[in-house]
Coordinates of C-alpha atoms and ligand atoms in Angstrom, one line a residue:
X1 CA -1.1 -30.2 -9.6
X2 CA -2.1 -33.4 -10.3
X3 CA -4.6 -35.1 -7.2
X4 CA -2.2 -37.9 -6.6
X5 CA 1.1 -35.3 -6.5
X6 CA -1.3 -32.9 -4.4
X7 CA -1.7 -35.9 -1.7
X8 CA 1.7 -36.0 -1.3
X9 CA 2.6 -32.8 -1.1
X10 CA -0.7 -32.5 1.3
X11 CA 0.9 -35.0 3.6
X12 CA 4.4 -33.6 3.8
X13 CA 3.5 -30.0 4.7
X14 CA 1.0 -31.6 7.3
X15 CA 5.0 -33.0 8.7
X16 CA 6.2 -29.8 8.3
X17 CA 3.6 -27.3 10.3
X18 CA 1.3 -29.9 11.7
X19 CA -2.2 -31.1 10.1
X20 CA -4.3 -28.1 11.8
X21 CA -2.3 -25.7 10.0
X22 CA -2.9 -27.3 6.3
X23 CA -6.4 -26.3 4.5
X24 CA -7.6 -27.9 1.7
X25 CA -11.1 -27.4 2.0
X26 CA -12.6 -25.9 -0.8
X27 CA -14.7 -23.4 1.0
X28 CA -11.2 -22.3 2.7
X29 CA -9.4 -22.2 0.1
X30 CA -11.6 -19.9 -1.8
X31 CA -11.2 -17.4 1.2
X32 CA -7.3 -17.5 -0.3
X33 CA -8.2 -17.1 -3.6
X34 CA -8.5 -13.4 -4.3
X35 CA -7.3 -10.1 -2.6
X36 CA -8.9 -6.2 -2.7
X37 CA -9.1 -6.2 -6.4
X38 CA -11.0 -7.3 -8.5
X39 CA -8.6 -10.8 -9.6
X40 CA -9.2 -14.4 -8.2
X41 CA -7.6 -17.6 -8.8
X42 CA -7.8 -21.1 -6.4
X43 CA -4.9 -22.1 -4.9
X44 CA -4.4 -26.1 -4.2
X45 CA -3.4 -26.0 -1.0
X46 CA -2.7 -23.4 2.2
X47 CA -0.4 -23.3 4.6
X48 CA 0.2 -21.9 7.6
X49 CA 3.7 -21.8 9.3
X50 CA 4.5 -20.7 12.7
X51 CA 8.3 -20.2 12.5
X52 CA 11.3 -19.4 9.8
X53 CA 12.2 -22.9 9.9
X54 CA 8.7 -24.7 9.2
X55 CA 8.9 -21.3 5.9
X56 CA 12.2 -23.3 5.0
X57 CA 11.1 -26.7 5.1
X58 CA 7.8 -25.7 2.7
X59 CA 10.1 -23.6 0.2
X60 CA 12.6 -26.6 -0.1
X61 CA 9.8 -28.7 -0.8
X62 CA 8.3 -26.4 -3.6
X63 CA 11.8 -26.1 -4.9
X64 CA 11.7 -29.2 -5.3
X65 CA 8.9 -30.1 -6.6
X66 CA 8.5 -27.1 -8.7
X67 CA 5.3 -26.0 -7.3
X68 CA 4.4 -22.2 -7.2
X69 CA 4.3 -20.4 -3.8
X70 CA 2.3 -17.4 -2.9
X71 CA 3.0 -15.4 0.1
X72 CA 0.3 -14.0 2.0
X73 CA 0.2 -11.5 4.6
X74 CA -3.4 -9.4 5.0
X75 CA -4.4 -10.0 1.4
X76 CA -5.4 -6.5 1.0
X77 CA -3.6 -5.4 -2.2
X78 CA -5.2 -3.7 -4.5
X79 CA -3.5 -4.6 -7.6
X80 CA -3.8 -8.3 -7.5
X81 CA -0.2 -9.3 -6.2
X82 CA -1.7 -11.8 -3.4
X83 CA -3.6 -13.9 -5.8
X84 CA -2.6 -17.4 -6.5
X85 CA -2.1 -17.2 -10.0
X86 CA -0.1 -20.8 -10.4
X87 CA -2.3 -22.0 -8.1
X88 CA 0.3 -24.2 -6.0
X89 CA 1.4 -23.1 -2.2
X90 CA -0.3 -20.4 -0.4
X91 CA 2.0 -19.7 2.9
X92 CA -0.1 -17.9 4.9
X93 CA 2.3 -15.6 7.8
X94 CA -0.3 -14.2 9.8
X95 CA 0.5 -16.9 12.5
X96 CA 3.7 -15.6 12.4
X97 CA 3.0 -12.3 14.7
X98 CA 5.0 -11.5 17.4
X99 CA 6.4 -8.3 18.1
X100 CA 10.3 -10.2 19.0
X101 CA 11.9 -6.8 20.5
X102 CA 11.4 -2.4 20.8
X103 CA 14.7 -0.8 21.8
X104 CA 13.5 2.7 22.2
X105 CA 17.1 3.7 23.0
X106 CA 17.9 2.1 19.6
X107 CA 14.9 3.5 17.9
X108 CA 14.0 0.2 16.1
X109 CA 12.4 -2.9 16.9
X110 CA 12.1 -6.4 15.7
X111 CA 9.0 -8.1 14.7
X112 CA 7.6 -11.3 12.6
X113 CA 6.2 -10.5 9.3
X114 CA 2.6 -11.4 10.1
X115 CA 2.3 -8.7 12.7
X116 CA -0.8 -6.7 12.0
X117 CA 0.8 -2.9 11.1
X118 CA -1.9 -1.8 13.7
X119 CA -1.3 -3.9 16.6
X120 CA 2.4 -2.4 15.8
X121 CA 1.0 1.3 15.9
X122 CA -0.2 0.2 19.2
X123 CA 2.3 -1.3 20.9
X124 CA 5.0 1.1 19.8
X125 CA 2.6 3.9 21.0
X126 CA 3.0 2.6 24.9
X127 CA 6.7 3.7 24.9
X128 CA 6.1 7.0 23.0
X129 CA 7.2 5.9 19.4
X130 CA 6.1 5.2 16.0
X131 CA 6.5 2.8 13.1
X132 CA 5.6 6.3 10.1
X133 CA 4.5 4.1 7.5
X134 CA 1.2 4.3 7.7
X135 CA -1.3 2.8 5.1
X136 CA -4.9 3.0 5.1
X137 CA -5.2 -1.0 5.8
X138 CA -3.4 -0.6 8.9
X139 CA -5.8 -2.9 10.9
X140 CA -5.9 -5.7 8.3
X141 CA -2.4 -5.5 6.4
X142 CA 0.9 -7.0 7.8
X143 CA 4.1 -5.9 8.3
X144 CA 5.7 -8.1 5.7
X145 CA 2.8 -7.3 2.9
X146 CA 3.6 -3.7 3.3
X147 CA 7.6 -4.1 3.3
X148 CA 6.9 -6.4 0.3
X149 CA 4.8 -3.5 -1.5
X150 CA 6.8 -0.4 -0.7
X151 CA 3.4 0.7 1.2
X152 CA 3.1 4.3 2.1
X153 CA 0.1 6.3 3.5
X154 CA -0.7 9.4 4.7
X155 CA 2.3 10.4 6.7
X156 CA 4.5 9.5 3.1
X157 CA 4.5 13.5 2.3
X158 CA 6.7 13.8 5.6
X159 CA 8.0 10.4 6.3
X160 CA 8.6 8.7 3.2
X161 CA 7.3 5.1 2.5
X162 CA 8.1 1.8 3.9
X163 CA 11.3 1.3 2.1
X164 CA 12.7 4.4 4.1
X165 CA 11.8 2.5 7.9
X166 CA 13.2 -0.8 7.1
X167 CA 17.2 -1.7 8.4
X168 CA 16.9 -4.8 8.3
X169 CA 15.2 -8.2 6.9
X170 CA 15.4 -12.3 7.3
X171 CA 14.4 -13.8 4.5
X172 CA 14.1 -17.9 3.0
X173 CA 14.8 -17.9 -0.3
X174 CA 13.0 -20.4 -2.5
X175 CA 15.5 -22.9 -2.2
X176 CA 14.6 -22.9 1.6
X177 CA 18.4 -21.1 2.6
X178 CA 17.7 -18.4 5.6
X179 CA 19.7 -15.1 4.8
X180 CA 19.6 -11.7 7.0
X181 CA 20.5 -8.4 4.7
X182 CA 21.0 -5.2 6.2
X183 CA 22.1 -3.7 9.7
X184 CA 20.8 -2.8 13.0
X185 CA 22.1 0.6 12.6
X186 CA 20.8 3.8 11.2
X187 CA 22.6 4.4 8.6
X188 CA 25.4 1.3 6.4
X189 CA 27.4 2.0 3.2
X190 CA 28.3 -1.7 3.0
X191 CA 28.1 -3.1 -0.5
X192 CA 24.9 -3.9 -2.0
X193 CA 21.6 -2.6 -0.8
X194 CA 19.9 -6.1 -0.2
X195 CA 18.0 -5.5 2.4
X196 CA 16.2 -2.7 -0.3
X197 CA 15.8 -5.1 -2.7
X198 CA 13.1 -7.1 -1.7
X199 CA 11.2 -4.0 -0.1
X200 CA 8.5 -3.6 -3.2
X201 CA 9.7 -7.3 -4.3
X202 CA 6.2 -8.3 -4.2
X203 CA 7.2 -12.0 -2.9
X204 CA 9.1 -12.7 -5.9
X205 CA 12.2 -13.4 -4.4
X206 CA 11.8 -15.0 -1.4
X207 CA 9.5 -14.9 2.0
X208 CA 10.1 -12.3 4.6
X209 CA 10.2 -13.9 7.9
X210 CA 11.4 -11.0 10.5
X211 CA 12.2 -7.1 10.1
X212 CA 14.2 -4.4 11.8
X213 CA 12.1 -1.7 11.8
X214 CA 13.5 2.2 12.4
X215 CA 10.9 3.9 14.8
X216 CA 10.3 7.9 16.0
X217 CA 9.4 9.6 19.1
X218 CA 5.2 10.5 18.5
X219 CA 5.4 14.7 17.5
X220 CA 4.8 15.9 21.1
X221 CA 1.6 18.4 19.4
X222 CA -0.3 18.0 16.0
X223 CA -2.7 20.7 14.7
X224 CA -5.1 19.9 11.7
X225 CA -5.7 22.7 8.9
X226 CA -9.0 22.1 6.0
X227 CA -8.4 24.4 3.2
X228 CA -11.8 24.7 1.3
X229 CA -11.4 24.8 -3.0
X230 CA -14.2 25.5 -5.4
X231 CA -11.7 24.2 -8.2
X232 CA -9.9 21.1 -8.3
X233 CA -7.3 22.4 -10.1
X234 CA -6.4 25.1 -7.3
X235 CA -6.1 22.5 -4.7
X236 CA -3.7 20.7 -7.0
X237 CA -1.8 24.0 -7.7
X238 CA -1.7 25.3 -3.8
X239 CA 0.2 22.0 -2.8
X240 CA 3.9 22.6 -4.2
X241 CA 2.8 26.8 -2.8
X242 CA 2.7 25.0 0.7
X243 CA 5.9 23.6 0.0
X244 CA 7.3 26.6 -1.3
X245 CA 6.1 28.7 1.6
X246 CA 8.1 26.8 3.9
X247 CA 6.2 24.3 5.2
X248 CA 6.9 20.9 5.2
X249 CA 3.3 18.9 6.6
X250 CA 2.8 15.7 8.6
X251 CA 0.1 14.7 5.9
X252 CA -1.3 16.3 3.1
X253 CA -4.6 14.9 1.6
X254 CA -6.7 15.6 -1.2
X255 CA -10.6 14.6 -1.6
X256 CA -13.0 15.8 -3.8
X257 CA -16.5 16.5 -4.0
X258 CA -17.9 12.9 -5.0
X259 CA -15.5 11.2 -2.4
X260 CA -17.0 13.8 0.2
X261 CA -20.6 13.1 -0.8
X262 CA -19.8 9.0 0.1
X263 CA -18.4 10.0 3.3
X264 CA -20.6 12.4 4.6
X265 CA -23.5 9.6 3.5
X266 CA -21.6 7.3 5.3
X267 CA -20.2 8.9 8.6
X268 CA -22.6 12.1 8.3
X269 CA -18.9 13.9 9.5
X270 CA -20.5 17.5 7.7
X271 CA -17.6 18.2 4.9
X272 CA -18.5 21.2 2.7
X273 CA -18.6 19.2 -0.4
X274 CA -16.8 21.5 -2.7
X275 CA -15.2 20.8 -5.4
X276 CA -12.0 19.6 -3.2
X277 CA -10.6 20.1 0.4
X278 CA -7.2 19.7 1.3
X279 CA -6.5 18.2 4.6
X280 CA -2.6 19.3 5.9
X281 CA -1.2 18.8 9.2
X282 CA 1.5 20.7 11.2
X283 CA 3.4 18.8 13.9
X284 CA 6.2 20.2 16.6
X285 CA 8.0 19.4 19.2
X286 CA 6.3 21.7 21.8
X287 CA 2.6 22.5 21.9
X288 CA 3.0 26.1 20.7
X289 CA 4.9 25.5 17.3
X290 CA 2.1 23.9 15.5
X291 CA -0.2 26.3 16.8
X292 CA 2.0 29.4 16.0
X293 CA 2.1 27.8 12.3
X294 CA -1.6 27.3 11.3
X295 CA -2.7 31.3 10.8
X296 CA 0.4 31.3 8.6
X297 CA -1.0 28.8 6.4
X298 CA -4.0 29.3 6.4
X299 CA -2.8 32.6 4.6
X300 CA -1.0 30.7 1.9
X301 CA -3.9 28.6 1.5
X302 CA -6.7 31.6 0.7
X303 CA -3.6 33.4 -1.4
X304 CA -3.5 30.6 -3.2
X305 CA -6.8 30.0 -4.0
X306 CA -8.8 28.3 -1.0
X307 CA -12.4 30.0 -0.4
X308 CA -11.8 29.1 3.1
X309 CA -9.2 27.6 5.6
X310 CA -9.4 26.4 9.3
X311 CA -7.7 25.0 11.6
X312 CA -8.3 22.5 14.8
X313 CA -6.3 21.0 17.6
X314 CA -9.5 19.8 19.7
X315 CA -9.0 15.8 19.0
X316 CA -12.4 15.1 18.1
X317 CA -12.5 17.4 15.0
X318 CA -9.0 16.4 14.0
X319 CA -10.3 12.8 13.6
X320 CA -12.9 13.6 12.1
X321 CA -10.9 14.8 8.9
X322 CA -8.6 11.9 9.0
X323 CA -11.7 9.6 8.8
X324 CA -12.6 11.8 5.8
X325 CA -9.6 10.3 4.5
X326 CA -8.7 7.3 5.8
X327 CA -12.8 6.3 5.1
X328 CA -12.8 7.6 1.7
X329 CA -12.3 4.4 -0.3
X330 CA -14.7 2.1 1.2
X331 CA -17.2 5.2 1.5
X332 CA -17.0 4.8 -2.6
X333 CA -19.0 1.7 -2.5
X334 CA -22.0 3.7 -1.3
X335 CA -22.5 5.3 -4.6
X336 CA -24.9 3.0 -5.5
X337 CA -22.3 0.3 -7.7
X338 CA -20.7 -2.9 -6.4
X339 CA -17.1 -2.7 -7.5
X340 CA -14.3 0.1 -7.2
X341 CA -11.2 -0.1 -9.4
X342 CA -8.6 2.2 -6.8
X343 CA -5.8 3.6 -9.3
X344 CA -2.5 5.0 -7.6
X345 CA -0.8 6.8 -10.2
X346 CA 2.1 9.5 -8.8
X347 CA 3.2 12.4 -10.6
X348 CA 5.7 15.2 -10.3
X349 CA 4.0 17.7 -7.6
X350 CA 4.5 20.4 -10.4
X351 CA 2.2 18.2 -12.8
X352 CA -0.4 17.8 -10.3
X353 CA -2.9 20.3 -11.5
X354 CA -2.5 18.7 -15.1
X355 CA -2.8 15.6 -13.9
X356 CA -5.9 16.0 -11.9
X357 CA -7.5 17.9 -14.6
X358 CA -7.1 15.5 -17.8
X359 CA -8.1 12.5 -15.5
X360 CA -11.7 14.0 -14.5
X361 CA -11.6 14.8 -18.4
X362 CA -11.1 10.8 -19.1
X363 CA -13.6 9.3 -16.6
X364 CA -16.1 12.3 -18.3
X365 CA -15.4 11.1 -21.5
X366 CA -16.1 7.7 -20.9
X367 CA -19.2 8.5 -19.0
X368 CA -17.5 6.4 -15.5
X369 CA -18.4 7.8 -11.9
X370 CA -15.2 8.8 -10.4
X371 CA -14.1 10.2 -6.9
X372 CA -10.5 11.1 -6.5
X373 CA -8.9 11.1 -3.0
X374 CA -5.1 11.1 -2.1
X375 CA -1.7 11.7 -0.3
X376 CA -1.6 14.8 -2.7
X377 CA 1.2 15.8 -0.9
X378 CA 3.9 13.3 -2.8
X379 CA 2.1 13.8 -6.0
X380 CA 0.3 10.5 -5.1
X381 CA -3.5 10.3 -5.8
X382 CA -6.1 8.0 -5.9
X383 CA -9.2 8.2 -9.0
X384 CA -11.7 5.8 -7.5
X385 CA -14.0 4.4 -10.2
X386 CA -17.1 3.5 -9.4
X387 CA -19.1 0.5 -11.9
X388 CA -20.6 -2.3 -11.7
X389 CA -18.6 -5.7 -12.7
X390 CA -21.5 -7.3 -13.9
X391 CA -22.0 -5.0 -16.7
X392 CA -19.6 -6.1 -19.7
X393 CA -20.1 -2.6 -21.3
X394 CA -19.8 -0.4 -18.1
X395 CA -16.1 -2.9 -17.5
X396 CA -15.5 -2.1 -21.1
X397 CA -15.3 1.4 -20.2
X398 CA -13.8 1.4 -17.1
X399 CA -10.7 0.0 -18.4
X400 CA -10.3 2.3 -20.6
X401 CA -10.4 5.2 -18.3
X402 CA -7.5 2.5 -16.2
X403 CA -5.6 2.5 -19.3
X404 CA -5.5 6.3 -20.4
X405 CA -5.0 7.0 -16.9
X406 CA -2.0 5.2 -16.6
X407 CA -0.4 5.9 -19.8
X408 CA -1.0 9.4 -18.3
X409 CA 1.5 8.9 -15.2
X410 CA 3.8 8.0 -18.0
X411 CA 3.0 10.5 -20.0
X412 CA 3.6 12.4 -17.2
X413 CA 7.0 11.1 -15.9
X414 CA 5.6 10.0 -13.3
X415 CA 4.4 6.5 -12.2
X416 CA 1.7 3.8 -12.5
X417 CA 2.0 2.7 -8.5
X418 CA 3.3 5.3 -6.2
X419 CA 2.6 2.7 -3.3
X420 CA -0.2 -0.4 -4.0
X421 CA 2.6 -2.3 -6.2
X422 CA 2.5 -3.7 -9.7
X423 CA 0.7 -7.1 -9.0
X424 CA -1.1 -8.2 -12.3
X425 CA -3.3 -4.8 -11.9
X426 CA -0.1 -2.5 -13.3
X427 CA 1.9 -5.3 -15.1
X428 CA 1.0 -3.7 -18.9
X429 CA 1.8 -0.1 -17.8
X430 CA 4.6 -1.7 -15.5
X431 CA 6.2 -2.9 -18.8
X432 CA 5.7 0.5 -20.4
X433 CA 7.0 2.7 -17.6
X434 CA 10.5 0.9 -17.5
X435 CA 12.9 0.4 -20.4
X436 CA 13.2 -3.0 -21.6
X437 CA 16.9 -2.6 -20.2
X438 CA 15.5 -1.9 -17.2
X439 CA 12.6 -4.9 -17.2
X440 CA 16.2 -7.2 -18.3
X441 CA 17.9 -6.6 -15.3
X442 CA 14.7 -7.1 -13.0
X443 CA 14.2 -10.3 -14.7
X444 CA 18.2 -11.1 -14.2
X445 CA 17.6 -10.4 -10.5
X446 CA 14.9 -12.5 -10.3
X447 CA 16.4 -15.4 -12.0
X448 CA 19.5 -15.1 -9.5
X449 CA 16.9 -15.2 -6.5
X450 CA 14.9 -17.6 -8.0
X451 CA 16.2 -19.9 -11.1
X452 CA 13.0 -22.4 -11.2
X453 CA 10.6 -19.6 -11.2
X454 CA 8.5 -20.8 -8.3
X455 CA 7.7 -17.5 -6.5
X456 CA 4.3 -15.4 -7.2
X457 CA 4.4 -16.5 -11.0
X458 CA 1.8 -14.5 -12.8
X459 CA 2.7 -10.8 -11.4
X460 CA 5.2 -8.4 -12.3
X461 CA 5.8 -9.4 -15.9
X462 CA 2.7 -11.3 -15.9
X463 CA 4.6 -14.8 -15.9
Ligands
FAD501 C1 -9.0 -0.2 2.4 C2 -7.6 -0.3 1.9 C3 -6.8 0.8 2.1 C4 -5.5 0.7 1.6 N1 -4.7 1.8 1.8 C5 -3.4 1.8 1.4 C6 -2.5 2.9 1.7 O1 -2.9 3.9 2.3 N2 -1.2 2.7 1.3 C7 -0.7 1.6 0.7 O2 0.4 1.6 0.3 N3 -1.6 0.6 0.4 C8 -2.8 0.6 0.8 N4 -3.7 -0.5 0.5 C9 -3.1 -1.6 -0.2 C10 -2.6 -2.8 0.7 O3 -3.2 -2.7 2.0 C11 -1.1 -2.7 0.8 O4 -0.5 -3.1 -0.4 C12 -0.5 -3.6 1.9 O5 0.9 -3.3 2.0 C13 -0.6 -5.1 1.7 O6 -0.3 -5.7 2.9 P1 -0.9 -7.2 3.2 O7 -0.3 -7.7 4.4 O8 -2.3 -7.2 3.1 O9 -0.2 -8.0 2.0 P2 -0.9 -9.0 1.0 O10 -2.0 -8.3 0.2 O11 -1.2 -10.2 1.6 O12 0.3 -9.2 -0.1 C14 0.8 -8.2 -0.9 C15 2.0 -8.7 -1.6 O13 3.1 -8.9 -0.6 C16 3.5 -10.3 -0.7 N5 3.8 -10.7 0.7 C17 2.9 -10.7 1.7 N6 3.6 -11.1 2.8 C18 4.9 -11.4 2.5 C19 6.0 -11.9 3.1 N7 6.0 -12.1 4.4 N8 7.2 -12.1 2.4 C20 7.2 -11.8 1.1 N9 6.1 -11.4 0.4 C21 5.0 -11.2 1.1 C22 2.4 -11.0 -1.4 O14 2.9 -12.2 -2.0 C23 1.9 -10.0 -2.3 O15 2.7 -9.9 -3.5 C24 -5.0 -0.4 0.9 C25 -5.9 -1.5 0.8 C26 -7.2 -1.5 1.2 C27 -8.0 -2.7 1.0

């Protein structure tokens, strides 16, 4: 944007959400400019709106003017999908965080799309319930960035992911027209699936302003199982065993011996560092079921190849392994090098072991540090790899480990993103991993949403 069309659009978002709640700073702005990954870009101008109509106002005026807008909620994706690419509008909704309504009769609730998925957790938790999509970020990502990426976490092998918790949505489209798709109700047939369309949209279609969000009662007992592998490959096969045997888990995690190393350096929480553990947990309805449940699989663990298996119900231990999970990623950074690239590739559970095998094989190959952690469980893992950015031979490597990996989950039939979203990370292998009939359509959806092209240009397609 030109400096003289920047002043005036500077002026007429101050009208719109008030002059506190514009940044143009530089120093700001670069806070705006890049996400969890590794990509950055400046955007000309932040904004910060406190209610769906001040979102309107600034999308009719981008319309208008033809200026890109970037939605922002946490800015914690991984694959790039929160950076300001066209530079243009960022609209920051973190001011937008109230938690509107909780009908526990209902079993949903109503919030604003900045609402911190945490503070959520939190407040659900005071009338027994929970929101089950439960990513990592929880305490930095919003409600609207995870319903925009499909997010999942570590309940997904039970629960499902984000697009399975969300009824309903209000959205302003980019030409500033407020729209509500979907239901209050558990369950519509009616037409059209909108509502499901712009969960994993990325913000290419239009802002999320407010959600109706399907809740549960918290499991009324939890007990936590570690099964102990001296081969990667056995955890990987003993996951769909756990399945077969019956048992359908609250979580089920995977993370290997490097991963365990940076955790136990970091949070000294004594894993075995083996060559993987899987973490599993067994909820009920009564305190005994769980507890009935964990000899039995701790059997189907050791017959299936686990050197050892235990289980816990005291709560201090039972955290501990979640932090071994929920810490793994930023425990990586302790290996000595600056930068982790976090892949999320998904495969069918049956091509886990494969999967697993050949990626240790590529990151060998290239000589790249790797750790893998994941929600094994869905067939849903995470290769960590560990390099330095300042070191063009070491990036040179590392993304070709990104790209072999990928065009593995194809390979595969599975997928390049099970739950961080394409962003500009996964647009190549996005392109790949759909037909082009497939790609036509998205682009047709897009152009019906959004005919001047003015939301979160630069992602999906990379346009
Ligand atoms: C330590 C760490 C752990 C993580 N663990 C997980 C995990 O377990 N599972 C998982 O799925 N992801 C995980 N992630 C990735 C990331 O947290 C998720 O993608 C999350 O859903 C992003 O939420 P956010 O509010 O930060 O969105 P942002 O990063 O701000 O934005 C993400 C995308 O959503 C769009 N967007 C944001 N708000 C809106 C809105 N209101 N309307 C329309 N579009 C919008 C943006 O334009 C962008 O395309 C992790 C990231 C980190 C750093």
């Amino acid at each position: 944007m030109n400096t003289e069309k920047l002043d005036q659009v500077v002026e007429e978002l101050k009208a719109i959400v008030g002059e506190e709640n514009v940044i143009t700073d530089p120093a700001l702005l670069y806070c705006y400019s890049a996400d969890a990954s590794i990509n950055q870009h400046m955007p000309d101008v932040v904004v910060r709106p406190g209610k769906t109509e001040e979102v309107s106002e600034v999308l009719k005026l981008a319309n208008r003017e033809r200026i890109p807008v970037h939605p922002r909620g946490g800015g914690t994706s991984l694959s790039g999908s929160v950076v300001p690419y066209g530079g243009g509008i960022v609209v920051d909704m973190t001011r937008m965080n109230k938690i509107i309504d909780i009908r526990p009769a209902d079993l949903w609730c109503i919030v604003e799309a900045g609402v911190i998925h945490a503070d959520l957790e939190r407040e659900l938790a005071k009338y027994g319930l929970f929101y089950p999509p439960d990513p990592a970020s929880s305490e930095s990502a919003t409600i609207g960035g995870t319903i925009a990426t499909n997010a999942g976490g570590l309940r997904g092998v039970k629960y499902g992911t984000t697009r399975d918790w969300v009824l309903g949505l209000e959205v302003v489209l980019p030409t500033g027209d407020v729209i509500n798709v979907g239901t209050k109700t558990l369950k519509t047939s009616s037409g059209y699936q909108l509502c499901r369309l712009f969960v994993g949209s990325e913000g290419t279609l239009g802002i999320i302003t407010k959600a109706v969000l399907k809740l549960l009662p918290i499991p009324k007992a939890r007990v936590r199982v570690m099964g102990v592998f001296d081969s990667v490959v056995d955890a990987a096969r003993a996951v769909s065993q756990i399945f077969m045997a019956g048992i359908t888990p609250g979580l089920l995690e995977f993370v290997d011996k490097n991963a365990q190393k940076a955790i136990n350096s970091w949070l000294n929480l004594g894993l075995p560092e083996t060559e993987a553990i899987l973490i599993i947990d067994l909820e009920g309805s009564t305190e005994e079921e769980p507890l009935k449940l964990a000899p039995y699989l701790e059997r189907v663990l050791k017959e299936n190849g686990a050197i050892e298996a235990r289980y816990t119900s005291d709560p201090e231990e039972m955290n501990k392994l979640y932090l071994a999970r929920a810490k793994a990623y930023p425990a990586m950074f302790r290996l000595g090098k600056p930068t982790v690239l976090v892949e999320d590739i998904t495969v069918p559970v049956e091509k886990l072991p494969e999967a697993v095998k050949k990626v240790y094989e590529i990151t060998e190959k290239h000589g790249i540090l790797m750790g893998i952690i994941g929600h094994i469980g869905d067939g849903n893992f995470h290769p960590l790899l560990v390099y330095d950015e300042r070191d063009p031979e070491e990036v040179e490597r590392v993304m070709k480990c990104h790209d072999e990996i990928n065009e593995l989950a194809i390979k595969l039939g599975g997928t390049v993103t099970g739950e961080h979203a394409v962003g500009k990370v996964k647009a190549k292998y996005f392109l790949k991993e759909h037909s082009p009939e497939e790609i036509e359509l998205m682009r047709g959806i897009k152009r019906v949403f959004d005919p001047n092209g003015i939301m979160n240009p630069g992602i999906l397609w990379g346009e």
